[in-house]
Amino acid sequence: SGFNSIGHMDTMLQGRHQIGHCKEGEEFIQNVFHILSQILTGKEKSNLAICWLQYEISKVIQCLQAKKKKKLKAQGRKSKKLAKNFLKAPDNRNNLCLWKLYAYLEWLLGNTDDARKVFDTALCTAGTGGLKSAELCSLSLLYAQLEVELLESIEGAVMSRSVHILTKLTENGPYVPYSGQVLSVNVLKARKTYECALQDYLSKTPVSDQDQVNDTDQLVNLVGCYALFQYLTVGIDAAVLIYTQASEKLEASGSQKCENTGENYGILNSPTALEAVTLLHTNLLRFHMKISVYPLNPLREALTEALKRYPSNQCLWRSYIHIQRKSHSASKARRFFDSVTRSTNSLEPWLFAIQAEQMRKKLTEKVQRADVGEIHCTIPETGLTNRIVALFEHAVQSENGTHCPLLWRMYLNFMV
């Protein structure tokens, strides 16, 4: 192809093959990890192990997306071996982040029962921190989210494994694996505990910057757990209410901090908490629309508001493109992309605007080139082609676009 890709370039296709992790790039990355693991010690080494495992998981996800079963099997074996070696190290035995990633890896590989065992083991050994432990909340939230994704409908979800996990989290006692039922009285107690915990966090003023970072993580996990709990036990509106309350409070707290010329005020040290809460909110709405009938407008509004505020968030853009694909009118999305690109220096809006048009072009060509008996329609779709070229031209003229190799490669690739 004339160049080697280090790591991966998801947006580019070579013939029928998607460019994945090429051999040289992969060797380079592995060497970096190996050398660093010999130099670092203690907390840094644990953090490196977390990054390494996240990287391995990204490769597993890539194999899943490309539907390469053979490659997935081999990659799964390698990643699991690495995860087990990390957890054998004395420093990492009680590291809940590593346990969480290992369980997630097993889940992605389709070993649901093994993943549950790992999650249960981690929760049993995690102690009794309850809602005050950020790592425990994060672990419980992921476990509950994965279990929710297995549900076919929201009816009867009160008795599900997810509700058991989220209820146990509030009890501050040792974790007991799911036995097939959840007591109604425990659900009521849990709701009260979540409510009080959330109010405490939202009215708390942190003492130091480090406290603020910890509190921010903790608040996001707490809001996620409480909203998911409400979704399963009451319904989608109750969950959306939690996200709305938390977002309003975080926004107010952020603007108050600005007025106080940057003094630590309220819980919001940076917009990360609000961004993370927004992401949880939009993901839950997308999931709910998948398993039941629900209007598209609340999700579209939440996404457009969030993207105006966080124009470089790739997850939000992916969701936005996903819902716009279902719409037959492109003008609304085009106007939105146009307004965002004018108001920000981020490159993401350009890249996603181009991707959205390319998807539209692909769809149009697919429809136009369908065989209909003797007639084989081959009218070229010049309007979309010209629009995409214009988008590329504007994007490469922007300050960040000029220096973005990916953008130039995509442009060359498209022109070819």
Tab-separated table of C-alpha atoms in Angstrom:
chain	number	residue	atom	x	y	z
A	1	SER	CA	0.000	0.000	0.000
A	2	GLY	CA	3.031	2.269	0.120
A	3	PHE	CA	2.989	2.742	3.886
A	4	ASN	CA	2.836	0.700	7.054
A	5	SER	CA	0.126	1.389	9.555
A	6	ILE	CA	1.198	1.359	13.175
A	7	GLY	CA	-1.639	0.279	15.418
A	8	HIS	CA	-4.825	0.463	13.406
A	9	MET	CA	-6.734	2.762	11.107
A	10	ASP	CA	-10.381	1.806	11.420
A	11	THR	CA	-11.734	4.104	8.756
A	12	MET	CA	-9.687	2.753	5.848
A	13	LEU	CA	-10.405	-0.303	3.758
A	14	GLN	CA	-7.913	-2.000	1.479
A	15	GLY	CA	-9.859	-3.950	-1.074
A	16	ARG	CA	-12.006	-6.186	1.073
A	17	HIS	CA	-9.579	-6.220	3.998
A	18	GLN	CA	-9.794	-3.718	6.774
A	19	ILE	CA	-6.408	-2.474	7.909
A	20	GLY	CA	-5.873	-3.949	11.345
A	21	HIS	CA	-2.763	-4.280	13.467
A	22	CYS	CA	0.104	-4.803	11.057
A	23	LYS	CA	3.006	-6.971	12.129
A	24	GLU	CA	5.647	-4.230	12.495
A	25	GLY	CA	3.344	-1.891	14.403
A	26	GLU	CA	2.259	-4.686	16.730
A	27	GLU	CA	5.893	-5.691	17.458
A	28	PHE	CA	6.767	-2.091	18.262
A	29	ILE	CA	3.869	-1.706	20.701
A	30	GLN	CA	4.620	-5.044	22.424
A	31	ASN	CA	8.308	-4.041	22.810
A	32	VAL	CA	7.319	-0.766	24.453
A	33	PHE	CA	5.096	-2.617	26.956
A	34	HIS	CA	7.786	-5.237	27.734
A	35	ILE	CA	10.541	-2.656	28.288
A	36	LEU	CA	8.328	-0.477	30.497
A	37	SER	CA	7.204	-3.426	32.617
A	38	GLN	CA	10.861	-4.118	33.515
A	39	ILE	CA	11.522	-0.499	34.512
A	40	LEU	CA	8.377	0.386	36.468
A	41	THR	CA	7.460	-0.746	39.981
A	42	GLY	CA	4.537	-0.525	42.390
A	43	LYS	CA	1.540	1.611	41.421
A	44	GLU	CA	3.007	2.581	38.026
A	45	LYS	CA	3.497	-1.059	37.115
A	46	SER	CA	-0.138	-1.820	38.031
A	47	ASN	CA	-1.274	1.116	35.881
A	48	LEU	CA	0.808	-0.193	32.978
A	49	ALA	CA	-0.816	-3.636	33.389
A	50	ILE	CA	-4.258	-1.963	33.163
A	51	CYS	CA	-3.264	-0.095	29.954
A	52	TRP	CA	-1.789	-3.255	28.447
A	53	LEU	CA	-4.915	-5.278	29.170
A	54	GLN	CA	-7.129	-2.508	27.750
A	55	TYR	CA	-5.028	-2.624	24.576
A	56	GLU	CA	-5.453	-6.426	24.357
A	57	ILE	CA	-9.222	-6.006	24.806
A	58	SER	CA	-9.279	-3.468	21.950
A	59	LYS	CA	-7.757	-6.143	19.671
A	60	VAL	CA	-10.376	-8.696	20.777
A	61	ILE	CA	-13.134	-6.171	19.989
A	62	GLN	CA	-11.574	-5.597	16.564
A	63	CYS	CA	-11.626	-9.361	15.842
A	64	LEU	CA	-15.281	-9.486	16.951
A	65	GLN	CA	-16.218	-6.591	14.667
A	66	ALA	CA	-14.393	-8.142	11.697
A	67	LYS	CA	-16.059	-11.529	12.504
A	68	LYS	CA	-12.724	-13.396	12.285
A	69	LYS	CA	-13.378	-16.466	14.408
A	70	LYS	CA	-9.951	-18.098	14.002
A	71	LYS	CA	-8.082	-14.905	14.812
A	72	LEU	CA	-10.415	-14.241	17.751
A	73	LYS	CA	-9.627	-17.650	19.257
A	74	ALA	CA	-5.860	-17.114	19.046
A	75	GLN	CA	-6.093	-13.513	20.289
A	76	GLY	CA	-8.368	-14.625	23.150
A	77	ARG	CA	-5.858	-17.247	24.309
A	78	LYS	CA	-3.002	-14.725	24.279
A	79	SER	CA	-4.976	-12.025	26.085
A	80	LYS	CA	-6.271	-14.410	28.771
A	81	LYS	CA	-2.771	-15.729	29.442
A	82	LEU	CA	-1.510	-12.174	29.875
A	83	ALA	CA	-4.400	-11.251	32.209
A	84	LYS	CA	-3.806	-14.333	34.392
A	85	ASN	CA	-0.087	-13.542	34.640
A	86	PHE	CA	-0.881	-10.007	35.772
A	87	LEU	CA	-3.276	-11.242	38.460
A	88	LYS	CA	-0.698	-13.743	39.780
A	89	ALA	CA	1.638	-10.871	40.713
A	90	PRO	CA	1.388	-10.164	44.493
A	91	ASP	CA	0.808	-6.415	43.921
A	92	ASN	CA	-2.163	-7.043	41.639
A	93	ARG	CA	-4.115	-9.682	43.539
A	94	ASN	CA	-6.476	-7.145	45.060
A	95	ASN	CA	-6.497	-4.773	42.087
A	96	LEU	CA	-10.203	-4.504	41.233
A	97	CYS	CA	-9.484	-2.694	37.945
A	98	LEU	CA	-7.519	-5.686	36.650
A	99	TRP	CA	-10.166	-8.156	37.861
A	100	LYS	CA	-12.803	-6.065	36.095
A	101	LEU	CA	-10.865	-6.076	32.798
A	102	TYR	CA	-10.212	-9.823	33.028
A	103	ALA	CA	-13.920	-10.527	33.612
A	104	TYR	CA	-14.832	-8.214	30.705
A	105	LEU	CA	-12.363	-10.055	28.463
A	106	GLU	CA	-13.972	-13.423	29.304
A	107	TRP	CA	-17.397	-11.905	28.598
A	108	LEU	CA	-16.304	-10.584	25.187
A	109	LEU	CA	-14.910	-13.997	24.285
A	110	GLY	CA	-18.369	-15.455	24.907
A	111	ASN	CA	-17.460	-17.267	28.160
A	112	THR	CA	-20.382	-15.768	30.109
A	113	ASP	CA	-20.298	-18.293	32.977
A	114	ASP	CA	-16.536	-17.915	33.457
A	115	ALA	CA	-16.904	-14.137	33.387
A	116	ARG	CA	-19.609	-14.308	36.070
A	117	LYS	CA	-17.335	-16.433	38.248
A	118	VAL	CA	-14.545	-13.855	37.898
A	119	PHE	CA	-16.920	-10.968	38.693
A	120	ASP	CA	-18.353	-12.831	41.706
A	121	THR	CA	-14.859	-13.704	42.993
A	122	ALA	CA	-13.738	-10.092	42.645
A	123	LEU	CA	-16.852	-8.792	44.447
A	124	CYS	CA	-16.472	-11.354	47.241
A	125	THR	CA	-12.822	-10.428	47.857
A	126	ALA	CA	-13.410	-6.662	47.453
A	127	GLY	CA	-14.531	-6.179	51.042
A	128	THR	CA	-17.407	-4.059	52.253
A	129	GLY	CA	-16.712	-0.574	50.896
A	130	GLY	CA	-20.164	-0.357	49.321
A	131	LEU	CA	-21.063	2.922	47.628
A	132	LYS	CA	-18.028	4.661	49.165
A	133	SER	CA	-15.576	2.596	47.107
A	134	ALA	CA	-15.179	3.972	43.559
A	135	GLU	CA	-13.560	0.750	42.271
A	136	LEU	CA	-16.297	-1.452	43.747
A	137	CYS	CA	-19.001	0.767	42.207
A	138	SER	CA	-17.254	0.680	38.839
A	139	LEU	CA	-16.938	-3.128	38.955
A	140	SER	CA	-20.595	-3.593	39.954
A	141	LEU	CA	-21.753	-1.133	37.277
A	142	LEU	CA	-19.954	-2.972	34.462
A	143	TYR	CA	-21.212	-6.371	35.701
A	144	ALA	CA	-24.794	-5.060	35.904
A	145	GLN	CA	-24.568	-3.387	32.467
A	146	LEU	CA	-23.342	-6.580	30.806
A	147	GLU	CA	-26.127	-8.582	32.454
A	148	VAL	CA	-28.731	-6.017	31.345
A	149	GLU	CA	-27.594	-6.418	27.735
A	150	LEU	CA	-28.670	-10.068	27.914
A	151	LEU	CA	-32.247	-9.087	28.791
A	152	GLU	CA	-34.771	-9.323	25.974
A	153	SER	CA	-37.275	-6.995	27.601
A	154	ILE	CA	-37.569	-4.855	30.703
A	155	GLU	CA	-40.528	-6.810	32.100
A	156	GLY	CA	-39.615	-8.945	35.086
A	157	ALA	CA	-36.172	-7.309	35.297
A	158	VAL	CA	-36.715	-6.684	39.050
A	159	MET	CA	-35.785	-10.322	39.648
A	160	SER	CA	-32.714	-10.200	37.400
A	161	ARG	CA	-29.068	-10.718	38.289
A	162	SER	CA	-28.392	-7.005	37.562
A	163	VAL	CA	-30.783	-5.869	40.298
A	164	HIS	CA	-29.184	-8.363	42.708
A	165	ILE	CA	-25.709	-6.894	41.995
A	166	LEU	CA	-26.861	-3.284	42.376
A	167	THR	CA	-28.841	-4.101	45.549
A	168	LYS	CA	-25.911	-5.927	47.176
A	169	LEU	CA	-23.682	-2.913	46.480
A	170	THR	CA	-25.763	-0.757	48.855
A	171	GLU	CA	-25.745	-3.251	51.749
A	172	ASN	CA	-22.115	-2.692	52.854
A	173	GLY	CA	-21.882	-6.386	53.696
A	174	PRO	CA	-20.016	-9.257	52.035
A	175	TYR	CA	-21.220	-10.035	48.512
A	176	VAL	CA	-23.364	-13.136	48.013
A	177	PRO	CA	-23.625	-14.581	44.448
A	178	TYR	CA	-27.031	-14.489	42.741
A	179	SER	CA	-29.350	-17.345	43.681
A	180	GLY	CA	-32.280	-16.583	41.380
A	181	GLN	CA	-34.352	-14.157	43.442
A	182	VAL	CA	-34.274	-10.621	44.835
A	183	LEU	CA	-36.334	-9.620	47.886
A	184	SER	CA	-38.667	-6.636	47.435
A	185	VAL	CA	-37.719	-5.233	50.844
A	186	ASN	CA	-34.036	-5.169	49.790
A	187	VAL	CA	-34.964	-3.280	46.619
A	188	LEU	CA	-36.792	-0.616	48.659
A	189	LYS	CA	-33.873	-0.273	51.101
A	190	ALA	CA	-31.406	-0.028	48.199
A	191	ARG	CA	-33.414	2.756	46.524
A	192	LYS	CA	-33.366	4.796	49.741
A	193	THR	CA	-29.611	4.227	50.174
A	194	TYR	CA	-28.862	5.319	46.588
A	195	GLU	CA	-31.001	8.432	47.000
A	196	CYS	CA	-29.222	9.513	50.192
A	197	ALA	CA	-25.755	8.718	48.779
A	198	LEU	CA	-26.400	10.772	45.644
A	199	GLN	CA	-27.671	13.773	47.618
A	200	ASP	CA	-24.569	13.582	49.854
A	201	TYR	CA	-22.225	13.556	46.874
A	202	LEU	CA	-23.973	16.393	45.071
A	203	SER	CA	-23.877	18.660	48.125
A	204	LYS	CA	-20.287	17.811	49.090
A	205	THR	CA	-17.415	20.294	48.761
A	206	PRO	CA	-14.059	18.549	48.200
A	207	VAL	CA	-11.029	19.563	50.238
A	208	SER	CA	-8.119	18.959	47.841
A	209	ASP	CA	-7.634	18.424	44.099
A	210	GLN	CA	-7.012	14.698	44.627
A	211	ASP	CA	-10.281	14.432	46.562
A	212	GLN	CA	-11.961	16.141	43.672
A	213	VAL	CA	-10.657	13.622	41.107
A	214	ASN	CA	-11.709	10.679	43.300
A	215	ASP	CA	-15.111	12.235	43.988
A	216	THR	CA	-15.675	12.873	40.289
A	217	ASP	CA	-15.049	9.192	39.430
A	218	GLN	CA	-17.158	8.097	42.333
A	219	LEU	CA	-20.067	10.363	41.416
A	220	VAL	CA	-20.148	9.070	37.826
A	221	ASN	CA	-20.207	5.434	39.013
A	222	LEU	CA	-22.834	6.209	41.635
A	223	VAL	CA	-25.116	7.992	39.141
A	224	GLY	CA	-24.649	5.087	36.695
A	225	CYS	CA	-25.545	2.457	39.303
A	226	TYR	CA	-28.539	4.383	40.666
A	227	ALA	CA	-29.945	5.181	37.200
A	228	LEU	CA	-29.565	1.574	36.035
A	229	PHE	CA	-31.208	0.379	39.257
A	230	GLN	CA	-34.151	2.757	38.684
A	231	TYR	CA	-34.384	1.675	35.046
A	232	LEU	CA	-34.715	-1.988	36.020
A	233	THR	CA	-37.040	-1.515	38.991
A	234	VAL	CA	-39.197	1.479	37.904
A	235	GLY	CA	-38.629	2.298	34.225
A	236	ILE	CA	-36.792	4.473	31.694
A	237	ASP	CA	-38.329	7.779	32.859
A	238	ALA	CA	-37.090	7.265	36.414
A	239	ALA	CA	-33.554	6.592	35.101
A	240	VAL	CA	-33.595	9.670	32.843
A	241	LEU	CA	-34.690	11.761	35.839
A	242	ILE	CA	-31.546	10.717	37.775
A	243	TYR	CA	-29.307	11.679	34.843
A	244	THR	CA	-31.111	15.018	34.447
A	245	GLN	CA	-30.772	15.849	38.167
A	246	ALA	CA	-27.074	14.943	38.226
A	247	SER	CA	-26.347	16.877	34.997
A	248	GLU	CA	-28.147	20.007	36.227
A	249	LYS	CA	-26.269	19.919	39.508
A	250	LEU	CA	-22.917	19.395	37.764
A	251	GLU	CA	-23.615	22.213	35.290
A	252	ALA	CA	-24.561	24.602	38.098
A	253	SER	CA	-21.485	23.563	40.052
A	254	GLY	CA	-19.280	24.122	36.980
A	255	SER	CA	-20.644	27.600	36.251
A	256	GLN	CA	-20.312	28.543	39.930
A	257	LYS	CA	-16.656	27.539	39.804
A	258	CYS	CA	-16.132	29.799	36.766
A	259	GLU	CA	-17.710	32.729	38.600
A	260	ASN	CA	-15.384	32.128	41.541
A	261	THR	CA	-12.433	32.509	39.150
A	262	GLY	CA	-11.359	28.921	39.262
A	263	GLU	CA	-11.624	28.253	42.988
A	264	ASN	CA	-12.518	24.703	43.970
A	265	TYR	CA	-16.239	24.892	44.397
A	266	GLY	CA	-18.627	21.972	44.202
A	267	ILE	CA	-17.680	18.613	42.849
A	268	LEU	CA	-16.873	19.501	39.263
A	269	ASN	CA	-13.138	19.968	38.822
A	270	SER	CA	-13.283	19.424	35.065
A	271	PRO	CA	-16.079	18.668	32.621
A	272	THR	CA	-15.180	14.961	32.677
A	273	ALA	CA	-17.913	14.056	35.186
A	274	LEU	CA	-20.637	15.763	33.160
A	275	GLU	CA	-19.326	14.208	29.937
A	276	ALA	CA	-19.269	10.715	31.474
A	277	VAL	CA	-22.792	11.106	32.891
A	278	THR	CA	-24.029	12.264	29.453
A	279	LEU	CA	-22.439	9.211	27.844
A	280	LEU	CA	-24.159	6.854	30.314
A	281	HIS	CA	-27.456	8.650	29.664
A	282	THR	CA	-27.272	8.359	25.846
A	283	ASN	CA	-26.103	4.726	25.987
A	284	LEU	CA	-29.062	3.775	28.192
A	285	LEU	CA	-31.515	5.492	25.814
A	286	ARG	CA	-29.966	3.656	22.841
A	287	PHE	CA	-30.249	0.323	24.645
A	288	HIS	CA	-33.860	0.990	25.660
A	289	MET	CA	-34.792	1.819	22.053
A	290	LYS	CA	-33.272	-1.496	20.976
A	291	ILE	CA	-35.409	-3.634	23.290
A	292	SER	CA	-38.670	-1.660	23.319
A	293	VAL	CA	-40.679	1.018	21.515
A	294	TYR	CA	-39.495	4.501	22.472
A	295	PRO	CA	-39.384	7.835	20.569
A	296	LEU	CA	-36.105	8.870	18.938
A	297	ASN	CA	-36.361	12.531	19.869
A	298	PRO	CA	-35.108	12.370	23.505
A	299	LEU	CA	-31.943	10.581	22.331
A	300	ARG	CA	-31.398	12.967	19.413
A	301	GLU	CA	-31.810	16.010	21.690
A	302	ALA	CA	-29.481	14.583	24.354
A	303	LEU	CA	-26.820	13.836	21.720
A	304	THR	CA	-26.985	17.222	19.973
A	305	GLU	CA	-26.758	19.069	23.299
A	306	ALA	CA	-23.822	16.908	24.417
A	307	LEU	CA	-21.945	17.270	21.108
A	308	LYS	CA	-22.208	21.057	21.182
A	309	ARG	CA	-20.474	20.886	24.550
A	310	TYR	CA	-18.032	18.038	23.777
A	311	PRO	CA	-17.324	18.205	20.020
A	312	SER	CA	-14.339	15.850	20.259
A	313	ASN	CA	-16.122	12.924	21.976
A	314	GLN	CA	-15.941	10.039	19.503
A	315	CYS	CA	-18.441	7.782	21.317
A	316	LEU	CA	-21.117	10.486	21.150
A	317	TRP	CA	-20.437	11.090	17.448
A	318	ARG	CA	-20.725	7.357	16.712
A	319	SER	CA	-24.108	7.255	18.437
A	320	TYR	CA	-25.211	10.362	16.526
A	321	ILE	CA	-24.254	8.867	13.140
A	322	HIS	CA	-25.939	5.598	14.120
A	323	ILE	CA	-29.301	7.277	14.753
A	324	GLN	CA	-29.022	9.580	11.727
A	325	ARG	CA	-28.622	6.571	9.438
A	326	LYS	CA	-32.223	5.662	10.215
A	327	SER	CA	-33.410	9.076	9.036
A	328	HIS	CA	-34.128	9.594	5.323
A	329	SER	CA	-33.542	13.339	5.507
A	330	ALA	CA	-29.880	14.324	5.687
A	331	SER	CA	-30.402	18.084	5.862
A	332	LYS	CA	-30.855	18.286	9.653
A	333	ALA	CA	-27.650	16.331	10.324
A	334	ARG	CA	-25.754	18.378	7.714
A	335	ARG	CA	-26.842	21.659	9.323
A	336	PHE	CA	-25.782	20.322	12.729
A	337	PHE	CA	-22.343	19.213	11.474
A	338	ASP	CA	-21.924	22.603	9.820
A	339	SER	CA	-22.745	24.518	13.002
A	340	VAL	CA	-20.382	22.382	15.135
A	341	THR	CA	-17.435	22.639	12.706
A	342	ARG	CA	-17.817	26.448	12.672
A	343	SER	CA	-17.735	26.709	16.467
A	344	THR	CA	-14.813	24.395	17.307
A	345	ASN	CA	-11.226	23.618	16.300
A	346	SER	CA	-11.709	19.873	16.942
A	347	LEU	CA	-11.137	17.627	13.962
A	348	GLU	CA	-13.645	14.969	15.017
A	349	PRO	CA	-16.731	16.773	13.648
A	350	TRP	CA	-15.073	16.940	10.204
A	351	LEU	CA	-14.064	13.270	10.258
A	352	PHE	CA	-17.518	12.124	11.332
A	353	ALA	CA	-19.286	14.439	8.848
A	354	ILE	CA	-17.203	12.823	6.083
A	355	GLN	CA	-17.925	9.341	7.410
A	356	ALA	CA	-21.672	10.032	7.541
A	357	GLU	CA	-21.684	11.181	3.883
A	358	GLN	CA	-19.584	8.192	2.804
A	359	MET	CA	-22.061	5.836	4.462
A	360	ARG	CA	-24.908	7.628	2.685
A	361	LYS	CA	-23.066	7.306	-0.651
A	362	LYS	CA	-22.469	3.578	-0.063
A	363	LEU	CA	-26.159	3.065	0.713
A	364	THR	CA	-27.268	5.017	-2.385
A	365	GLU	CA	-24.941	3.054	-4.657
A	366	LYS	CA	-26.102	-0.220	-3.173
A	367	VAL	CA	-29.723	0.660	-3.960
A	368	GLN	CA	-28.943	2.024	-7.426
A	369	ARG	CA	-26.832	-0.925	-8.498
A	370	ALA	CA	-29.350	-3.565	-7.461
A	371	ASP	CA	-30.146	-6.010	-10.300
A	372	VAL	CA	-33.725	-5.590	-11.454
A	373	GLY	CA	-34.278	-8.246	-14.097
A	374	GLU	CA	-32.638	-7.081	-17.342
A	375	ILE	CA	-32.052	-3.507	-16.152
A	376	HIS	CA	-28.782	-2.833	-14.330
A	377	CYS	CA	-28.755	0.751	-13.135
A	378	THR	CA	-25.324	2.399	-13.021
A	379	ILE	CA	-26.130	6.108	-12.706
A	380	PRO	CA	-23.215	7.661	-10.776
A	381	GLU	CA	-24.152	9.600	-7.651
A	382	THR	CA	-22.184	12.789	-8.335
A	383	GLY	CA	-23.950	15.029	-5.815
A	384	LEU	CA	-22.677	13.114	-2.790
A	385	THR	CA	-19.201	12.711	-4.298
A	386	ASN	CA	-18.890	16.479	-4.762
A	387	ARG	CA	-20.152	17.088	-1.237
A	388	ILE	CA	-17.574	14.666	0.248
A	389	VAL	CA	-14.741	16.276	-1.758
A	390	ALA	CA	-15.878	19.716	-0.531
A	391	LEU	CA	-15.877	18.442	3.086
A	392	PHE	CA	-12.355	17.050	2.651
A	393	GLU	CA	-11.185	20.363	1.134
A	394	HIS	CA	-12.589	22.388	4.048
A	395	ALA	CA	-11.247	19.906	6.613
A	396	VAL	CA	-7.653	19.923	5.304
A	397	GLN	CA	-7.703	23.735	5.262
A	398	SER	CA	-8.469	23.875	8.999
A	399	GLU	CA	-5.503	24.290	11.332
A	400	ASN	CA	-5.681	20.783	12.828
A	401	GLY	CA	-6.707	19.146	9.548
A	402	THR	CA	-3.581	20.292	7.720
A	403	HIS	CA	-1.438	18.247	10.112
A	404	CYS	CA	-3.615	15.118	10.325
A	405	PRO	CA	-2.129	12.142	8.386
A	406	LEU	CA	-5.355	10.138	8.760
A	407	LEU	CA	-7.395	12.877	7.063
A	408	TRP	CA	-4.978	13.105	4.107
A	409	ARG	CA	-4.921	9.320	3.725
A	410	MET	CA	-8.726	9.178	3.791
A	411	TYR	CA	-8.837	11.929	1.157
A	412	LEU	CA	-6.347	10.112	-1.109
A	413	ASN	CA	-8.169	6.843	-0.555
A	414	PHE	CA	-11.503	8.428	-1.515
A	415	MET	CA	-10.096	10.097	-4.659
A	416	VAL	CA	-8.608	6.782	-5.831
